[in-house]
Short mmCIF file of N, CA and C and ligand atoms in Angstrom, two decimals:
data_model
loop_
_atom_site.label_atom_id
_atom_site.label_comp_id
_atom_site.label_asym_id
_atom_site.label_seq_id
_atom_site.Cartn_x
_atom_site.Cartn_y
_atom_site.Cartn_z
N UNK A 1 -8.55 7.56 5.36
CA UNK A 1 -9.86 6.95 5.38
C UNK A 1 -10.10 6.20 6.67
N UNK A 2 -11.32 5.79 6.89
CA UNK A 2 -11.67 5.09 8.13
C UNK A 2 -11.01 3.71 8.20
N UNK A 3 -10.47 3.39 9.37
CA UNK A 3 -9.78 2.10 9.53
C UNK A 3 -10.77 0.94 9.47
N UNK A 4 -12.05 1.20 9.74
CA UNK A 4 -13.00 0.08 9.68
C UNK A 4 -13.35 -0.30 8.25
N UNK A 5 -12.75 0.38 7.25
CA UNK A 5 -12.93 -0.04 5.86
C UNK A 5 -12.17 -1.34 5.60
N UNK A 6 -11.20 -1.64 6.48
CA UNK A 6 -10.42 -2.87 6.35
C UNK A 6 -10.99 -3.89 7.32
N UNK A 7 -11.73 -4.83 6.79
CA UNK A 7 -12.36 -5.86 7.63
C UNK A 7 -11.86 -7.23 7.18
N UNK A 8 -11.85 -8.15 8.08
CA UNK A 8 -11.45 -9.50 7.71
C UNK A 8 -9.96 -9.61 7.46
N UNK A 9 -9.58 -10.69 6.80
CA UNK A 9 -8.16 -11.00 6.59
C UNK A 9 -7.60 -10.46 5.29
N UNK A 10 -8.47 -10.09 4.36
CA UNK A 10 -7.97 -9.68 3.06
C UNK A 10 -7.55 -8.21 3.03
N UNK A 11 -6.39 -7.91 2.43
CA UNK A 11 -5.99 -6.51 2.23
C UNK A 11 -7.02 -5.77 1.38
N UNK A 12 -7.12 -4.48 1.60
CA UNK A 12 -8.10 -3.64 0.89
C UNK A 12 -7.35 -2.49 0.21
N UNK A 13 -7.72 -2.21 -1.03
CA UNK A 13 -7.11 -1.07 -1.73
C UNK A 13 -7.88 0.19 -1.39
N UNK A 14 -7.17 1.17 -0.84
CA UNK A 14 -7.81 2.42 -0.43
C UNK A 14 -7.18 3.58 -1.18
N UNK A 15 -8.01 4.53 -1.55
CA UNK A 15 -7.54 5.75 -2.20
C UNK A 15 -7.25 6.82 -1.16
N UNK A 16 -6.31 7.70 -1.46
CA UNK A 16 -6.03 8.82 -0.58
C UNK A 16 -5.63 10.03 -1.40
N UNK A 17 -5.59 11.17 -0.75
CA UNK A 17 -5.15 12.41 -1.41
C UNK A 17 -3.85 12.85 -0.74
N UNK A 18 -2.83 13.03 -1.55
CA UNK A 18 -1.54 13.50 -1.05
C UNK A 18 -1.52 15.01 -1.15
N UNK A 19 -1.21 15.68 -0.04
CA UNK A 19 -1.15 17.15 -0.04
C UNK A 19 0.28 17.59 0.19
N UNK A 20 0.72 18.50 -0.69
CA UNK A 20 2.09 18.99 -0.61
C UNK A 20 2.07 20.50 -0.72
N UNK A 21 2.81 21.16 0.14
CA UNK A 21 2.90 22.63 0.10
C UNK A 21 3.95 23.04 -0.94
N UNK A 22 3.56 24.00 -1.78
CA UNK A 22 4.49 24.58 -2.75
C UNK A 22 4.34 26.09 -2.60
N UNK A 23 5.17 26.67 -1.76
CA UNK A 23 4.99 28.09 -1.42
C UNK A 23 3.69 28.24 -0.65
N UNK A 24 2.77 29.06 -1.17
CA UNK A 24 1.48 29.26 -0.52
C UNK A 24 0.43 28.28 -1.01
N UNK A 25 0.80 27.57 -2.05
CA UNK A 25 -0.17 26.70 -2.71
C UNK A 25 -0.11 25.28 -2.15
N UNK A 26 -1.29 24.68 -1.97
CA UNK A 26 -1.37 23.28 -1.57
C UNK A 26 -1.69 22.47 -2.83
N UNK A 27 -0.79 21.58 -3.17
CA UNK A 27 -0.99 20.74 -4.36
C UNK A 27 -1.49 19.38 -3.91
N UNK A 28 -2.63 18.98 -4.45
CA UNK A 28 -3.22 17.70 -4.10
C UNK A 28 -3.08 16.74 -5.27
N UNK A 29 -2.73 15.51 -4.96
CA UNK A 29 -2.66 14.49 -6.01
C UNK A 29 -3.21 13.18 -5.44
N UNK A 30 -3.93 12.42 -6.28
CA UNK A 30 -4.52 11.18 -5.79
C UNK A 30 -3.48 10.06 -5.71
N UNK A 31 -3.74 9.12 -4.84
CA UNK A 31 -2.89 7.94 -4.71
C UNK A 31 -3.70 6.80 -4.15
N UNK A 32 -3.09 5.64 -4.06
CA UNK A 32 -3.77 4.52 -3.43
C UNK A 32 -2.73 3.61 -2.79
N UNK A 33 -3.18 2.81 -1.86
CA UNK A 33 -2.34 1.84 -1.16
C UNK A 33 -3.15 0.58 -0.90
N UNK A 34 -2.46 -0.52 -0.75
CA UNK A 34 -3.10 -1.74 -0.25
C UNK A 34 -2.87 -1.77 1.25
N UNK A 35 -3.95 -1.85 2.02
CA UNK A 35 -3.86 -1.78 3.48
C UNK A 35 -4.23 -3.12 4.09
N UNK A 36 -3.46 -3.53 5.07
CA UNK A 36 -3.76 -4.74 5.82
C UNK A 36 -3.29 -4.52 7.26
N UNK A 37 -3.72 -5.41 8.13
CA UNK A 37 -3.31 -5.28 9.53
C UNK A 37 -2.47 -6.49 9.90
N UNK A 38 -1.31 -6.21 10.51
CA UNK A 38 -0.45 -7.27 11.01
C UNK A 38 -0.46 -7.21 12.53
N UNK A 39 0.24 -8.16 13.16
CA UNK A 39 0.28 -8.20 14.62
C UNK A 39 0.73 -6.88 15.21
N UNK A 40 1.73 -6.26 14.56
CA UNK A 40 2.32 -5.03 15.08
C UNK A 40 1.57 -3.76 14.68
N UNK A 41 0.55 -3.89 13.85
CA UNK A 41 -0.21 -2.70 13.46
C UNK A 41 -0.52 -2.67 11.98
N UNK A 42 -0.87 -1.49 11.51
CA UNK A 42 -1.30 -1.31 10.14
C UNK A 42 -0.12 -1.31 9.18
N UNK A 43 -0.37 -1.82 7.98
CA UNK A 43 0.63 -1.82 6.92
C UNK A 43 -0.02 -1.26 5.67
N UNK A 44 0.68 -0.38 4.97
CA UNK A 44 0.20 0.16 3.69
C UNK A 44 1.27 -0.07 2.64
N UNK A 45 0.91 -0.83 1.60
CA UNK A 45 1.85 -1.13 0.53
C UNK A 45 1.63 -0.20 -0.65
N UNK A 46 2.72 0.28 -1.24
CA UNK A 46 2.64 0.99 -2.52
C UNK A 46 1.98 0.03 -3.52
N UNK A 47 1.07 0.54 -4.36
CA UNK A 47 0.32 -0.38 -5.25
C UNK A 47 1.05 -0.79 -6.51
N UNK A 48 2.35 -0.50 -6.58
CA UNK A 48 3.12 -0.86 -7.78
C UNK A 48 4.13 -1.96 -7.47
N UNK A 49 4.21 -2.91 -8.38
CA UNK A 49 5.16 -4.02 -8.27
C UNK A 49 6.59 -3.49 -8.21
N UNK A 50 7.42 -4.12 -7.40
CA UNK A 50 8.81 -3.67 -7.25
C UNK A 50 9.70 -4.14 -8.40
N UNK A 51 9.12 -4.85 -9.38
CA UNK A 51 9.92 -5.22 -10.55
C UNK A 51 9.99 -4.03 -11.50
N UNK A 52 8.90 -3.77 -12.24
CA UNK A 52 8.91 -2.65 -13.19
C UNK A 52 7.72 -1.72 -12.99
N UNK A 53 7.06 -1.83 -11.85
CA UNK A 53 6.05 -0.83 -11.50
C UNK A 53 4.63 -1.09 -11.93
N UNK A 54 4.31 -2.26 -12.40
CA UNK A 54 2.92 -2.55 -12.78
C UNK A 54 2.03 -2.58 -11.54
N UNK A 55 0.76 -2.21 -11.70
CA UNK A 55 -0.17 -2.36 -10.58
C UNK A 55 -0.51 -3.84 -10.40
N UNK A 56 -0.48 -4.28 -9.18
CA UNK A 56 -0.79 -5.69 -8.87
C UNK A 56 -2.14 -5.73 -8.16
N UNK A 57 -2.63 -6.93 -7.92
CA UNK A 57 -3.91 -7.07 -7.21
C UNK A 57 -3.82 -8.17 -6.19
N UNK A 58 -4.77 -8.15 -5.25
CA UNK A 58 -4.88 -9.19 -4.24
C UNK A 58 -5.80 -10.28 -4.77
N UNK A 59 -5.36 -11.53 -4.66
CA UNK A 59 -6.22 -12.67 -5.03
C UNK A 59 -6.75 -13.28 -3.74
N UNK A 60 -8.05 -13.08 -3.45
CA UNK A 60 -8.59 -13.56 -2.18
C UNK A 60 -8.67 -15.08 -2.08
N UNK A 61 -8.60 -15.77 -3.21
CA UNK A 61 -8.62 -17.24 -3.18
C UNK A 61 -7.24 -17.80 -2.84
N UNK A 62 -6.23 -17.27 -3.54
CA UNK A 62 -4.86 -17.73 -3.30
C UNK A 62 -4.22 -17.08 -2.08
N UNK A 63 -4.83 -15.97 -1.62
CA UNK A 63 -4.28 -15.20 -0.48
C UNK A 63 -2.87 -14.69 -0.80
N UNK A 64 -2.72 -14.17 -2.02
CA UNK A 64 -1.44 -13.62 -2.45
C UNK A 64 -1.69 -12.40 -3.34
N UNK A 65 -0.68 -11.53 -3.44
CA UNK A 65 -0.72 -10.43 -4.39
C UNK A 65 -0.12 -10.95 -5.70
N UNK A 66 -0.81 -10.66 -6.81
CA UNK A 66 -0.36 -11.15 -8.12
C UNK A 66 -0.11 -9.97 -9.05
N UNK A 67 1.03 -10.00 -9.73
CA UNK A 67 1.33 -8.98 -10.72
C UNK A 67 1.15 -9.58 -12.11
N UNK A 68 0.34 -8.94 -12.96
CA UNK A 68 0.04 -9.53 -14.25
C UNK A 68 1.16 -9.38 -15.28
N UNK A 69 2.09 -8.46 -15.05
CA UNK A 69 3.05 -8.14 -16.11
C UNK A 69 4.07 -9.26 -16.36
N UNK A 70 4.70 -9.75 -15.31
CA UNK A 70 5.72 -10.79 -15.49
C UNK A 70 5.53 -11.92 -14.48
N UNK A 71 4.33 -12.02 -13.93
CA UNK A 71 3.99 -13.18 -13.10
C UNK A 71 4.49 -13.17 -11.67
N UNK A 72 4.83 -12.00 -11.13
CA UNK A 72 5.31 -11.97 -9.75
C UNK A 72 4.20 -12.35 -8.77
N UNK A 73 4.60 -12.98 -7.68
CA UNK A 73 3.69 -13.32 -6.60
C UNK A 73 4.31 -12.80 -5.30
N UNK A 74 3.49 -12.07 -4.54
CA UNK A 74 3.93 -11.55 -3.24
C UNK A 74 3.02 -12.13 -2.15
N UNK A 75 3.58 -12.41 -1.01
CA UNK A 75 2.80 -12.87 0.14
C UNK A 75 2.04 -11.70 0.75
N UNK A 76 1.13 -11.99 1.65
CA UNK A 76 0.33 -10.95 2.29
C UNK A 76 1.21 -9.94 3.04
N UNK A 77 2.39 -10.39 3.51
CA UNK A 77 3.29 -9.48 4.21
C UNK A 77 4.19 -8.71 3.25
N UNK A 78 3.97 -8.87 1.95
CA UNK A 78 4.72 -8.12 0.96
C UNK A 78 5.99 -8.79 0.47
N UNK A 79 6.37 -9.92 1.08
CA UNK A 79 7.60 -10.59 0.64
C UNK A 79 7.41 -11.25 -0.72
N UNK A 80 8.51 -11.40 -1.44
CA UNK A 80 8.46 -12.02 -2.78
C UNK A 80 8.33 -13.53 -2.62
N UNK A 81 7.29 -14.09 -3.23
CA UNK A 81 7.10 -15.55 -3.23
C UNK A 81 7.77 -16.14 -4.47
N UNK A 82 7.52 -15.50 -5.63
CA UNK A 82 8.15 -15.96 -6.86
C UNK A 82 8.13 -14.85 -7.91
N UNK A 83 8.95 -15.03 -8.94
CA UNK A 83 8.99 -14.05 -10.02
C UNK A 83 10.21 -13.16 -9.93
N UNK A 84 10.27 -12.16 -10.82
CA UNK A 84 11.48 -11.35 -10.96
C UNK A 84 11.68 -10.17 -9.99
N UNK A 85 10.70 -9.80 -9.15
CA UNK A 85 10.94 -8.60 -8.31
C UNK A 85 12.20 -8.74 -7.44
N UNK A 86 13.00 -7.67 -7.39
CA UNK A 86 14.24 -7.73 -6.62
C UNK A 86 14.05 -7.51 -5.13
N UNK A 87 12.87 -7.02 -4.75
CA UNK A 87 12.65 -6.73 -3.33
C UNK A 87 11.16 -6.81 -2.99
N UNK A 88 10.84 -6.86 -1.69
CA UNK A 88 9.44 -6.94 -1.26
C UNK A 88 8.67 -5.67 -1.64
N UNK A 89 7.35 -5.72 -1.49
CA UNK A 89 6.51 -4.55 -1.73
C UNK A 89 6.94 -3.42 -0.81
N UNK A 90 6.86 -2.20 -1.34
CA UNK A 90 7.27 -1.03 -0.56
C UNK A 90 6.20 -0.67 0.47
N UNK A 91 6.62 -0.46 1.71
CA UNK A 91 5.70 -0.11 2.79
C UNK A 91 5.79 1.38 3.10
N UNK A 92 4.63 1.99 3.29
CA UNK A 92 4.58 3.38 3.75
C UNK A 92 4.30 3.40 5.25
N UNK A 93 4.83 4.38 5.96
CA UNK A 93 4.47 4.53 7.37
C UNK A 93 2.99 4.89 7.49
N UNK A 94 2.33 4.31 8.48
CA UNK A 94 0.90 4.52 8.69
C UNK A 94 0.65 4.85 10.15
N UNK A 95 -0.31 5.73 10.39
CA UNK A 95 -0.76 5.92 11.77
C UNK A 95 -2.29 5.90 11.79
N UNK A 96 -2.82 5.45 12.91
CA UNK A 96 -4.27 5.46 13.11
C UNK A 96 -4.58 6.47 14.19
N UNK A 97 -5.52 7.34 13.89
CA UNK A 97 -5.90 8.37 14.87
C UNK A 97 -7.40 8.59 14.76
N UNK A 98 -8.08 8.48 15.88
CA UNK A 98 -9.53 8.71 15.94
C UNK A 98 -10.27 7.89 14.87
N UNK A 99 -9.83 6.65 14.67
CA UNK A 99 -10.53 5.78 13.74
C UNK A 99 -10.21 5.99 12.27
N UNK A 100 -9.24 6.87 11.99
CA UNK A 100 -8.83 7.10 10.61
C UNK A 100 -7.37 6.68 10.41
N UNK A 101 -7.09 6.21 9.20
CA UNK A 101 -5.72 5.85 8.84
C UNK A 101 -5.09 6.97 8.04
N UNK A 102 -3.83 7.24 8.33
CA UNK A 102 -3.07 8.28 7.61
C UNK A 102 -1.78 7.67 7.08
N UNK A 103 -1.51 7.95 5.80
CA UNK A 103 -0.23 7.57 5.21
C UNK A 103 0.72 8.73 5.50
N UNK A 104 1.83 8.43 6.14
CA UNK A 104 2.74 9.49 6.58
C UNK A 104 3.83 9.74 5.55
N UNK A 105 4.36 10.95 5.55
CA UNK A 105 5.48 11.24 4.66
C UNK A 105 6.68 10.37 5.05
N UNK A 106 7.43 9.97 4.04
CA UNK A 106 8.60 9.17 4.32
C UNK A 106 9.77 10.08 4.59
N UNK A 107 10.64 9.62 5.49
CA UNK A 107 11.84 10.40 5.76
C UNK A 107 12.79 10.19 4.60
N UNK A 108 13.41 11.28 4.20
CA UNK A 108 14.41 11.15 3.14
C UNK A 108 15.80 11.31 3.74
N UNK A 109 16.71 10.55 3.21
CA UNK A 109 18.06 10.57 3.77
C UNK A 109 18.84 11.72 3.22
FE1 FES B 1 5.45 -7.02 -11.77
FE2 FES B 1 7.31 -7.36 -13.68
S1 FES B 1 6.26 -5.53 -13.15
S2 FES B 1 6.48 -8.84 -12.34
#
């Protein structure tokens, strides 16, 4: 999607379509990420809490991500502020090209 959809300081939830080749067939599946901009560039967080996978939301008043399931709080940079999550929010690689943001495939080990 267009990078200008992310304005101001608050992260924005954006939808995307994941395309995967399966033989000759292209399989498309919907997804979403929370996108924000840091000093070093764009950041896209997986929209599921790293505790047990609940969808979390951004609270523009508190300036934190809040998970409703077990009360986790994440900072804007994805780090755990409080609650049970064992690790920060998962980040996807992002690139910006011609004014559009792309979520890149992750390298697998
Ligand atoms: Fe988010 Fe448990 S799933 S705090």
